[in-house]
């Protein structure tokens, strides 16, 4: 807890000095603006801040950081504020300033020969994808919140998403980085080299650091050729084990073409059908599980549809798949993807939910789902398990929806025993307690148990070395 001296450090004089750097449009102090920036997307945390600072360029970020350091004021960097773990909200006592990256919104360079995009932190992921597409390239990172999430935040949390099975996580797409360090120094590491073996890989320190080591202001991202052919199928399966068998068959047939392999439960999909306007089931009958499989290739006339049909016909004959629909148009493809991407929003509308963003080896996904379901139903009778997510890379969102009619506040109070119950199964399969959402404010207490000893000690030494005053996103990541 900051002491009283720290709390009073956000003085009118400090705000005036910051205003002199960023101008009137670079500082928001109206209650509606500060309140919106103080609450997370899931509404788990409600903090308080006296101002949201919106620098317009990297020099302004650096100047603001220097002023805050001199005043001993902590900074919470915020992009699209779509964190699932409260990673970008200020604390409750009002002692922290929010620094928004929204005005760092320029594309600095795009090169379709080098296949690189040099882009500032405040550009949304969706806009970045569009810039790449205009040049005939693909930025191969896709997450459900891409319309709002900003590049800086996406990198700060090392976002994963739907295409990890093919292209890896955000970390795998970063060639260069520019960041403002906790003392206000600007580090320009915006190199766009594919080979650069010159000492410690500093950019990777900031990717996944969740704003605790500095502020990412720009990055060089790798692009890939845009697909010339895509095929998407929505498949009904009886069990998660059947979904795994289908994955194995698609992999055996044409592993290099898989760009997404996503799992949805019947229950989670029924929430989407209930709460999201115009959502429709592409197969005839509801099933216990569904799979979205997408194949893509930059080669023209590659016969992907025939390839998908071949695998699905075999799977239907062998009873691995109950029914399947292949998208016939871009509109159908988008409608299938919507069923998957609206899962979180639909769960939010259905009631209170506790999220478990976990990963296990791909081959263990069915066993994990079965065992975690049984354990949670035993812990809270009537609880509704909604496993879904990125089956192709082993990352399952094992979310739990409150029992029908239960008090949402009571249910949310059970979050620690619920997460512990799920994590016990995760541990059994050598998995991770946070696969892609990060640690934020929600999970630092789990760190000693899962990453304790040498690993956590090393993380603390890195934090102390870079941010000795502890002013960068305090209370996140490290317990
Ligand atoms: C998604 O993949 O849609 C999000 O990461 C999931 C979530 O709500 O847990
Ligand atoms: Zn996800």
Short mmCIF file of N, CA, C and O in Angstrom, two decimals, residues 52-178:
data_model
loop_
_atom_site.label_atom_id
_atom_site.label_comp_id
_atom_site.label_asym_id
_atom_site.label_seq_id
_atom_site.Cartn_x
_atom_site.Cartn_y
_atom_site.Cartn_z
N UNK A 52 -6.20 10.72 -16.67
CA UNK A 52 -5.73 9.80 -17.70
C UNK A 52 -4.84 10.64 -18.62
O UNK A 52 -5.31 11.61 -19.23
N UNK A 53 -3.57 10.27 -18.71
CA UNK A 53 -2.62 11.03 -19.53
C UNK A 53 -2.53 10.37 -20.89
O UNK A 53 -2.35 9.15 -20.98
N UNK A 54 -2.63 11.18 -21.94
CA UNK A 54 -2.64 10.64 -23.31
C UNK A 54 -1.54 11.30 -24.14
O UNK A 54 -1.83 12.20 -24.94
N UNK A 55 -0.30 10.88 -23.98
CA UNK A 55 0.78 11.50 -24.76
C UNK A 55 0.58 11.24 -26.25
O UNK A 55 0.01 10.22 -26.65
N UNK A 56 1.07 12.18 -27.07
CA UNK A 56 0.87 12.06 -28.51
C UNK A 56 2.07 11.47 -29.24
O UNK A 56 1.98 11.16 -30.43
N UNK A 57 3.19 11.32 -28.56
CA UNK A 57 4.36 10.69 -29.19
C UNK A 57 5.31 10.16 -28.11
O UNK A 57 5.08 10.39 -26.90
N UNK A 58 6.34 9.48 -28.56
CA UNK A 58 7.24 8.82 -27.61
C UNK A 58 7.97 9.82 -26.73
O UNK A 58 8.17 9.58 -25.52
N UNK A 59 8.37 10.97 -27.30
CA UNK A 59 9.05 11.98 -26.48
C UNK A 59 8.15 12.44 -25.34
O UNK A 59 8.61 12.65 -24.21
N UNK A 60 6.87 12.59 -25.65
CA UNK A 60 5.94 13.02 -24.59
C UNK A 60 5.80 11.94 -23.52
O UNK A 60 5.72 12.25 -22.33
N UNK A 61 5.76 10.67 -23.95
CA UNK A 61 5.70 9.58 -22.96
C UNK A 61 6.90 9.69 -22.02
O UNK A 61 6.77 9.63 -20.79
N UNK A 62 8.08 9.87 -22.62
CA UNK A 62 9.31 9.92 -21.81
C UNK A 62 9.27 11.11 -20.84
O UNK A 62 9.64 10.97 -19.66
N UNK A 63 8.80 12.26 -21.33
CA UNK A 63 8.76 13.45 -20.46
C UNK A 63 7.77 13.23 -19.30
O UNK A 63 8.06 13.60 -18.15
N UNK A 64 6.64 12.59 -19.60
CA UNK A 64 5.65 12.32 -18.54
C UNK A 64 6.24 11.36 -17.51
O UNK A 64 6.10 11.56 -16.29
N UNK A 65 6.93 10.32 -18.00
CA UNK A 65 7.52 9.36 -17.06
C UNK A 65 8.53 10.08 -16.15
O UNK A 65 8.55 9.88 -14.93
N UNK A 66 9.35 10.96 -16.72
CA UNK A 66 10.34 11.67 -15.91
C UNK A 66 9.65 12.52 -14.83
O UNK A 66 10.10 12.56 -13.68
N UNK A 67 8.57 13.19 -15.19
CA UNK A 67 7.85 14.00 -14.20
C UNK A 67 7.28 13.11 -13.08
O UNK A 67 7.34 13.46 -11.90
N UNK A 68 6.73 11.95 -13.48
CA UNK A 68 6.15 11.04 -12.48
C UNK A 68 7.24 10.47 -11.57
O UNK A 68 7.04 10.32 -10.36
N UNK A 69 8.39 10.15 -12.15
CA UNK A 69 9.50 9.62 -11.34
C UNK A 69 9.91 10.67 -10.31
O UNK A 69 10.07 10.38 -9.12
N UNK A 70 10.05 11.92 -10.76
CA UNK A 70 10.47 12.98 -9.84
C UNK A 70 9.46 13.15 -8.70
O UNK A 70 9.83 13.45 -7.56
N UNK A 71 8.18 12.90 -9.02
CA UNK A 71 7.15 13.07 -7.99
C UNK A 71 6.85 11.76 -7.24
O UNK A 71 6.05 11.74 -6.31
N UNK A 72 7.47 10.67 -7.67
CA UNK A 72 7.22 9.36 -7.03
C UNK A 72 5.82 8.83 -7.30
O UNK A 72 5.26 8.09 -6.49
N UNK A 73 5.27 9.16 -8.47
CA UNK A 73 3.89 8.74 -8.78
C UNK A 73 3.89 7.51 -9.70
O UNK A 73 4.50 7.54 -10.78
N UNK A 74 3.22 6.44 -9.30
CA UNK A 74 3.16 5.24 -10.14
C UNK A 74 2.32 5.43 -11.40
O UNK A 74 1.38 6.23 -11.41
N UNK A 75 2.67 4.69 -12.44
CA UNK A 75 1.99 4.79 -13.73
C UNK A 75 1.39 3.43 -14.12
O UNK A 75 2.08 2.41 -14.09
N UNK A 76 0.12 3.45 -14.50
CA UNK A 76 -0.53 2.25 -15.04
C UNK A 76 -0.74 2.51 -16.52
O UNK A 76 -1.52 3.37 -16.90
N UNK A 77 -0.02 1.78 -17.36
CA UNK A 77 -0.17 1.97 -18.81
C UNK A 77 -1.40 1.22 -19.28
O UNK A 77 -1.63 0.07 -18.89
N UNK A 78 -2.18 1.88 -20.12
CA UNK A 78 -3.43 1.26 -20.59
C UNK A 78 -3.57 1.40 -22.09
O UNK A 78 -3.39 2.48 -22.65
N UNK A 79 -3.86 0.28 -22.76
CA UNK A 79 -4.16 0.32 -24.19
C UNK A 79 -5.68 0.29 -24.36
O UNK A 79 -6.38 1.21 -23.95
N UNK A 80 -6.21 -0.81 -24.90
CA UNK A 80 -7.66 -0.91 -25.12
C UNK A 80 -8.43 -1.30 -23.87
O UNK A 80 -9.64 -1.41 -23.91
N UNK A 81 -7.72 -1.57 -22.78
CA UNK A 81 -8.35 -1.95 -21.50
C UNK A 81 -9.22 -3.20 -21.66
O UNK A 81 -10.34 -3.25 -21.15
N UNK A 82 -8.70 -4.18 -22.38
CA UNK A 82 -9.46 -5.43 -22.58
C UNK A 82 -8.89 -6.59 -21.76
O UNK A 82 -9.23 -7.74 -22.01
N UNK A 83 -8.02 -6.27 -20.81
CA UNK A 83 -7.40 -7.34 -20.02
C UNK A 83 -8.46 -8.22 -19.35
O UNK A 83 -9.47 -7.73 -18.87
N UNK A 84 -8.19 -9.50 -19.32
CA UNK A 84 -9.09 -10.46 -18.66
C UNK A 84 -8.67 -10.66 -17.20
O UNK A 84 -9.32 -11.40 -16.47
N UNK A 85 -7.54 -10.05 -16.82
CA UNK A 85 -7.01 -10.29 -15.47
C UNK A 85 -6.77 -8.98 -14.71
O UNK A 85 -5.94 -8.93 -13.81
N UNK A 86 -7.47 -7.93 -15.12
CA UNK A 86 -7.33 -6.64 -14.43
C UNK A 86 -5.93 -6.06 -14.56
O UNK A 86 -5.45 -5.37 -13.66
N UNK A 87 -5.28 -6.32 -15.69
CA UNK A 87 -3.87 -5.93 -15.85
C UNK A 87 -3.64 -4.45 -16.08
O UNK A 87 -2.51 -3.98 -16.01
N UNK A 88 -4.70 -3.67 -16.38
CA UNK A 88 -4.48 -2.28 -16.77
C UNK A 88 -5.33 -1.29 -15.97
O UNK A 88 -5.59 -0.19 -16.42
N UNK A 89 -5.76 -1.71 -14.77
CA UNK A 89 -6.57 -0.78 -13.96
C UNK A 89 -5.73 -0.22 -12.80
O UNK A 89 -4.90 -0.93 -12.23
N UNK A 90 -5.98 1.05 -12.45
CA UNK A 90 -5.26 1.62 -11.30
C UNK A 90 -5.83 1.07 -9.99
O UNK A 90 -6.93 0.51 -9.99
N UNK A 91 -5.08 1.25 -8.92
CA UNK A 91 -5.57 0.73 -7.63
C UNK A 91 -6.68 1.62 -7.06
O UNK A 91 -7.08 2.61 -7.67
N UNK A 92 -7.18 1.25 -5.89
CA UNK A 92 -8.38 1.90 -5.34
C UNK A 92 -8.08 3.21 -4.64
O UNK A 92 -8.97 4.03 -4.43
N UNK A 93 -6.83 3.45 -4.24
CA UNK A 93 -6.60 4.63 -3.39
C UNK A 93 -6.30 5.91 -4.18
O UNK A 93 -6.03 6.96 -3.59
N UNK A 94 -6.34 5.82 -5.51
CA UNK A 94 -6.17 7.04 -6.32
C UNK A 94 -4.74 7.53 -6.42
O UNK A 94 -4.48 8.64 -6.88
N UNK A 95 -3.78 6.71 -6.02
CA UNK A 95 -2.38 7.18 -6.00
C UNK A 95 -1.67 7.00 -7.34
O UNK A 95 -0.54 7.45 -7.49
N UNK A 96 -2.34 6.34 -8.32
CA UNK A 96 -1.67 6.04 -9.59
C UNK A 96 -2.29 6.83 -10.74
O UNK A 96 -3.50 7.05 -10.78
N UNK A 97 -1.44 7.21 -11.69
CA UNK A 97 -1.94 7.86 -12.90
C UNK A 97 -2.08 6.81 -14.00
O UNK A 97 -1.25 5.89 -14.10
N UNK A 98 -3.10 6.94 -14.84
CA UNK A 98 -3.25 6.05 -15.99
C UNK A 98 -2.61 6.75 -17.19
O UNK A 98 -2.87 7.93 -17.45
N UNK A 99 -1.73 6.03 -17.88
CA UNK A 99 -1.14 6.57 -19.11
C UNK A 99 -1.72 5.78 -20.29
O UNK A 99 -1.50 4.57 -20.41
N UNK A 100 -2.52 6.46 -21.09
CA UNK A 100 -3.16 5.79 -22.23
C UNK A 100 -2.27 5.90 -23.46
O UNK A 100 -1.72 6.97 -23.76
N UNK A 101 -2.18 4.80 -24.21
CA UNK A 101 -1.36 4.81 -25.43
C UNK A 101 -2.20 5.18 -26.67
O UNK A 101 -1.70 5.15 -27.79
N UNK A 102 -3.47 5.56 -26.46
CA UNK A 102 -4.41 5.71 -27.59
C UNK A 102 -3.93 6.69 -28.66
O UNK A 102 -4.25 6.51 -29.84
N UNK A 103 -3.18 7.74 -28.28
CA UNK A 103 -2.77 8.72 -29.31
C UNK A 103 -1.45 8.36 -29.98
O UNK A 103 -1.00 9.07 -30.89
N UNK A 104 -0.84 7.27 -29.57
CA UNK A 104 0.35 6.78 -30.29
C UNK A 104 -0.19 5.89 -31.39
O UNK A 104 -0.14 4.67 -31.31
N UNK A 105 -0.74 6.51 -32.42
CA UNK A 105 -1.56 5.70 -33.33
C UNK A 105 -1.11 5.79 -34.79
O UNK A 105 -1.93 5.73 -35.70
N UNK A 106 0.19 5.90 -35.00
CA UNK A 106 0.68 6.00 -36.37
C UNK A 106 1.29 4.68 -36.86
O UNK A 106 1.90 3.95 -36.06
N UNK A 107 1.13 4.44 -38.15
CA UNK A 107 1.89 3.37 -38.79
C UNK A 107 3.16 4.05 -39.29
O UNK A 107 3.10 4.97 -40.10
N UNK A 108 4.31 3.63 -38.80
CA UNK A 108 5.55 4.33 -39.18
C UNK A 108 6.11 3.80 -40.49
O UNK A 108 6.75 4.52 -41.24
N UNK A 109 5.88 2.52 -40.74
CA UNK A 109 6.44 1.95 -41.98
C UNK A 109 5.79 0.58 -42.22
O UNK A 109 5.49 -0.14 -41.27
N UNK A 110 5.60 0.28 -43.49
CA UNK A 110 5.18 -1.09 -43.81
C UNK A 110 5.94 -1.49 -45.06
O UNK A 110 6.00 -0.72 -46.03
N UNK A 111 6.57 -2.65 -45.03
CA UNK A 111 7.41 -3.06 -46.14
C UNK A 111 7.07 -4.47 -46.59
O UNK A 111 7.39 -5.45 -45.91
N UNK A 112 6.39 -4.59 -47.73
CA UNK A 112 5.95 -5.91 -48.18
C UNK A 112 7.07 -6.80 -48.72
O UNK A 112 6.83 -7.98 -48.98
N UNK A 113 8.28 -6.24 -48.87
CA UNK A 113 9.40 -7.10 -49.26
C UNK A 113 10.07 -7.65 -47.99
O UNK A 113 10.26 -8.85 -47.82
N UNK A 114 10.37 -6.74 -47.08
CA UNK A 114 10.91 -7.19 -45.78
C UNK A 114 9.85 -7.95 -44.98
O UNK A 114 10.16 -8.66 -44.04
N UNK A 115 8.58 -7.73 -45.35
CA UNK A 115 7.44 -8.30 -44.60
C UNK A 115 7.46 -7.83 -43.17
O UNK A 115 7.42 -8.63 -42.23
N UNK A 116 7.53 -6.50 -43.00
CA UNK A 116 7.52 -5.94 -41.65
C UNK A 116 6.56 -4.77 -41.56
O UNK A 116 6.33 -4.05 -42.54
N UNK A 117 6.02 -4.59 -40.38
CA UNK A 117 5.12 -3.48 -40.08
C UNK A 117 5.68 -2.77 -38.85
O UNK A 117 5.81 -3.39 -37.78
N UNK A 118 6.04 -1.50 -39.02
CA UNK A 118 6.54 -0.73 -37.87
C UNK A 118 5.40 0.18 -37.42
O UNK A 118 4.93 1.02 -38.18
N UNK A 119 4.95 -0.04 -36.22
CA UNK A 119 3.66 0.51 -35.83
C UNK A 119 3.68 0.96 -34.37
O UNK A 119 4.38 0.36 -33.54
N UNK A 120 2.91 2.02 -34.08
CA UNK A 120 2.92 2.53 -32.71
C UNK A 120 1.94 1.76 -31.81
O UNK A 120 1.00 1.12 -32.30
N UNK A 121 2.15 1.92 -30.52
CA UNK A 121 1.45 1.09 -29.53
C UNK A 121 -0.06 1.26 -29.50
O UNK A 121 -0.79 0.34 -29.15
N UNK A 122 -0.55 2.45 -29.88
CA UNK A 122 -1.98 2.71 -29.71
C UNK A 122 -2.86 2.31 -30.88
O UNK A 122 -4.08 2.46 -30.82
N UNK A 123 -2.27 1.75 -31.94
CA UNK A 123 -3.08 1.29 -33.07
C UNK A 123 -3.80 0.01 -32.63
O UNK A 123 -3.20 -0.86 -32.00
N UNK A 124 -5.09 -0.10 -32.96
CA UNK A 124 -5.77 -1.34 -32.57
C UNK A 124 -5.24 -2.50 -33.42
O UNK A 124 -4.77 -2.30 -34.54
N UNK A 125 -5.37 -3.69 -32.87
CA UNK A 125 -4.90 -4.86 -33.61
C UNK A 125 -5.66 -4.98 -34.93
O UNK A 125 -5.07 -5.30 -35.97
N UNK A 126 -6.95 -4.68 -34.90
CA UNK A 126 -7.75 -4.80 -36.12
C UNK A 126 -7.24 -3.82 -37.20
O UNK A 126 -7.07 -4.19 -38.36
N UNK A 127 -6.95 -2.56 -36.77
CA UNK A 127 -6.45 -1.57 -37.73
C UNK A 127 -5.09 -2.02 -38.28
O UNK A 127 -4.81 -1.87 -39.47
N UNK A 128 -4.26 -2.59 -37.42
CA UNK A 128 -2.95 -3.08 -37.86
C UNK A 128 -3.13 -4.20 -38.89
O UNK A 128 -2.43 -4.24 -39.91
N UNK A 129 -4.08 -5.10 -38.63
CA UNK A 129 -4.36 -6.18 -39.61
C UNK A 129 -4.78 -5.58 -40.95
O UNK A 129 -4.37 -6.04 -42.01
N UNK A 130 -5.61 -4.52 -40.87
CA UNK A 130 -6.09 -3.89 -42.11
C UNK A 130 -4.97 -3.23 -42.90
O UNK A 130 -4.93 -3.33 -44.12
N UNK A 131 -4.05 -2.55 -42.20
CA UNK A 131 -2.91 -1.94 -42.89
C UNK A 131 -2.11 -3.01 -43.62
O UNK A 131 -1.71 -2.85 -44.77
N UNK A 132 -1.89 -4.13 -42.94
CA UNK A 132 -1.13 -5.21 -43.55
C UNK A 132 -1.86 -5.74 -44.78
O UNK A 132 -1.26 -5.96 -45.84
N UNK A 133 -3.18 -5.90 -44.65
CA UNK A 133 -3.97 -6.46 -45.75
C UNK A 133 -3.93 -5.55 -46.98
O UNK A 133 -3.89 -6.01 -48.12
N UNK A 134 -3.93 -4.22 -46.73
CA UNK A 134 -3.88 -3.28 -47.86
C UNK A 134 -2.62 -3.48 -48.70
O UNK A 134 -2.58 -3.15 -49.87
N UNK A 135 -1.57 -3.98 -48.08
CA UNK A 135 -0.31 -4.23 -48.81
C UNK A 135 -0.17 -5.68 -49.23
O UNK A 135 0.91 -6.17 -49.55
N UNK A 136 -1.26 -6.42 -49.14
CA UNK A 136 -1.22 -7.83 -49.56
C UNK A 136 -0.55 -8.74 -48.55
O UNK A 136 -0.12 -9.85 -48.89
N UNK A 137 -0.47 -8.30 -47.31
CA UNK A 137 0.19 -9.12 -46.27
C UNK A 137 -0.81 -9.47 -45.17
O UNK A 137 -1.89 -8.89 -45.08
N UNK A 138 -0.40 -10.40 -44.33
CA UNK A 138 -1.23 -10.80 -43.19
C UNK A 138 -0.43 -10.57 -41.91
O UNK A 138 0.73 -11.00 -41.81
N UNK A 139 -1.05 -9.89 -40.95
CA UNK A 139 -0.49 -9.84 -39.59
C UNK A 139 -1.15 -11.01 -38.86
O UNK A 139 -2.33 -10.95 -38.53
N UNK A 140 -0.41 -12.09 -38.65
CA UNK A 140 -1.07 -13.34 -38.25
C UNK A 140 -1.33 -13.46 -36.75
O UNK A 140 -0.88 -14.40 -36.10
N UNK A 141 -2.03 -12.47 -36.21
CA UNK A 141 -2.41 -12.53 -34.80
C UNK A 141 -3.88 -12.15 -34.76
O UNK A 141 -4.26 -11.11 -35.30
N UNK A 142 -4.69 -12.98 -34.13
CA UNK A 142 -6.12 -12.71 -34.10
C UNK A 142 -6.68 -13.09 -32.74
O UNK A 142 -6.50 -14.22 -32.28
N UNK A 143 -7.32 -12.11 -32.07
CA UNK A 143 -7.93 -12.38 -30.77
C UNK A 143 -9.35 -11.81 -30.79
O UNK A 143 -9.65 -10.93 -31.59
N UNK A 144 -10.18 -12.30 -29.88
CA UNK A 144 -11.59 -11.89 -29.92
C UNK A 144 -11.74 -10.38 -29.72
O UNK A 144 -12.65 -9.77 -30.27
N UNK A 145 -10.85 -9.75 -28.95
CA UNK A 145 -10.98 -8.31 -28.65
C UNK A 145 -10.18 -7.44 -29.61
O UNK A 145 -9.88 -6.29 -29.29
N UNK A 146 -9.86 -7.95 -30.81
CA UNK A 146 -8.92 -7.23 -31.68
C UNK A 146 -9.43 -5.85 -32.16
O UNK A 146 -8.64 -5.00 -32.53
N UNK A 147 -10.73 -5.63 -32.13
CA UNK A 147 -11.26 -4.33 -32.53
C UNK A 147 -10.94 -3.24 -31.52
O UNK A 147 -10.94 -2.06 -31.85
N UNK A 148 -10.65 -3.61 -30.30
CA UNK A 148 -10.40 -2.64 -29.23
C UNK A 148 -8.97 -2.74 -28.69
O UNK A 148 -8.34 -1.73 -28.37
N UNK A 149 -8.46 -3.96 -28.58
CA UNK A 149 -7.12 -4.17 -28.04
C UNK A 149 -6.09 -3.44 -28.90
O UNK A 149 -6.19 -3.42 -30.12
N UNK A 150 -5.11 -2.81 -28.24
CA UNK A 150 -4.08 -2.06 -28.97
C UNK A 150 -2.75 -2.84 -28.99
O UNK A 150 -2.47 -3.61 -28.08
N UNK A 151 -1.97 -2.56 -30.03
CA UNK A 151 -0.71 -3.28 -30.24
C UNK A 151 0.17 -3.28 -28.98
O UNK A 151 0.72 -4.32 -28.60
N UNK A 152 0.27 -2.14 -28.32
CA UNK A 152 1.13 -2.07 -27.12
C UNK A 152 0.68 -3.05 -26.06
O UNK A 152 1.49 -3.78 -25.48
N UNK A 153 -0.63 -3.11 -25.83
CA UNK A 153 -1.15 -4.03 -24.82
C UNK A 153 -1.04 -5.48 -25.26
O UNK A 153 -0.71 -6.36 -24.47
N UNK A 154 -1.29 -5.69 -26.54
CA UNK A 154 -1.21 -7.05 -27.10
C UNK A 154 0.22 -7.61 -26.89
O UNK A 154 0.41 -8.78 -26.52
N UNK A 155 1.23 -6.73 -27.08
CA UNK A 155 2.61 -7.17 -26.87
C UNK A 155 2.93 -7.26 -25.38
O UNK A 155 3.60 -8.19 -24.94
N UNK A 156 2.44 -6.28 -24.62
CA UNK A 156 2.76 -6.28 -23.18
C UNK A 156 2.24 -7.54 -22.50
O UNK A 156 2.82 -7.98 -21.51
N UNK A 157 1.16 -8.13 -23.04
CA UNK A 157 0.65 -9.36 -22.42
C UNK A 157 1.01 -10.61 -23.23
O UNK A 157 0.58 -11.70 -22.89
N UNK A 158 1.78 -10.42 -24.30
CA UNK A 158 2.10 -11.56 -25.17
C UNK A 158 0.82 -12.33 -25.54
O UNK A 158 0.70 -13.53 -25.26
N UNK A 159 -0.11 -11.62 -26.18
CA UNK A 159 -1.39 -12.24 -26.52
C UNK A 159 -1.19 -13.47 -27.41
O UNK A 159 -0.22 -13.56 -28.16
N UNK A 160 -2.12 -14.39 -27.30
CA UNK A 160 -2.03 -15.63 -28.09
C UNK A 160 -3.09 -15.62 -29.17
O UNK A 160 -2.88 -15.15 -30.26
N UNK A 161 -4.25 -16.17 -28.85
CA UNK A 161 -5.37 -16.09 -29.78
C UNK A 161 -5.54 -17.28 -30.68
O UNK A 161 -5.08 -18.40 -30.38
N UNK A 162 -6.19 -17.01 -31.81
CA UNK A 162 -6.72 -18.10 -32.64
C UNK A 162 -5.71 -18.76 -33.58
O UNK A 162 -5.95 -19.84 -34.07
N UNK A 163 -4.62 -18.05 -33.88
CA UNK A 163 -3.70 -18.58 -34.89
C UNK A 163 -2.37 -19.07 -34.32
O UNK A 163 -1.42 -19.32 -35.06
N UNK A 164 -2.31 -19.22 -33.00
CA UNK A 164 -1.06 -19.67 -32.37
C UNK A 164 -0.61 -21.02 -32.92
O UNK A 164 0.57 -21.27 -33.10
N UNK A 165 -1.58 -21.88 -33.22
CA UNK A 165 -1.26 -23.21 -33.73
C UNK A 165 -0.35 -23.12 -34.98
O UNK A 165 0.50 -23.99 -35.19
N UNK A 166 -0.50 -22.04 -35.74
CA UNK A 166 0.29 -21.90 -36.97
C UNK A 166 1.45 -20.92 -36.82
O UNK A 166 2.56 -21.18 -37.29
N UNK A 167 1.18 -19.77 -36.19
CA UNK A 167 2.17 -18.68 -36.22
C UNK A 167 2.79 -18.34 -34.86
O UNK A 167 3.62 -17.45 -34.77
N UNK A 168 2.37 -19.02 -33.80
CA UNK A 168 2.91 -18.69 -32.49
C UNK A 168 2.16 -17.54 -31.83
O UNK A 168 1.11 -17.09 -32.31
N UNK A 169 2.70 -17.07 -30.71
CA UNK A 169 2.08 -15.99 -29.94
C UNK A 169 2.65 -14.64 -30.38
O UNK A 169 3.56 -14.58 -31.21
N UNK A 170 2.14 -13.56 -29.76
CA UNK A 170 2.61 -12.21 -30.12
C UNK A 170 4.13 -12.13 -30.07
O UNK A 170 4.78 -11.53 -30.95
N UNK A 171 4.70 -12.76 -29.08
CA UNK A 171 6.16 -12.78 -28.89
C UNK A 171 6.91 -13.24 -30.15
O UNK A 171 7.98 -12.73 -30.46
N UNK A 172 6.31 -14.18 -30.85
CA UNK A 172 6.98 -14.75 -32.02
C UNK A 172 6.93 -13.83 -33.23
O UNK A 172 7.55 -14.11 -34.25
N UNK A 173 6.18 -12.75 -33.12
CA UNK A 173 6.01 -11.85 -34.27
C UNK A 173 6.78 -10.55 -34.10
O UNK A 173 6.69 -9.67 -34.94
N UNK A 174 7.52 -10.41 -32.99
CA UNK A 174 8.18 -9.14 -32.72
C UNK A 174 9.64 -9.18 -33.14
O UNK A 174 10.43 -9.95 -32.60
N UNK A 175 9.99 -8.32 -34.10
CA UNK A 175 11.39 -8.22 -34.52
C UNK A 175 12.10 -7.08 -33.80
O UNK A 175 13.30 -7.14 -33.55
N UNK A 176 11.37 -6.02 -33.51
CA UNK A 176 12.00 -4.86 -32.87
C UNK A 176 11.02 -4.15 -31.96
O UNK A 176 9.80 -4.36 -32.06
N UNK A 177 11.56 -3.34 -31.07
CA UNK A 177 10.70 -2.67 -30.09
C UNK A 177 11.25 -1.30 -29.73
O UNK A 177 12.48 -1.10 -29.73
N UNK A 178 10.34 -0.39 -29.44
CA UNK A 178 10.73 0.89 -28.84
C UNK A 178 9.97 0.98 -27.51
O UNK A 178 8.78 0.68 -27.46
#
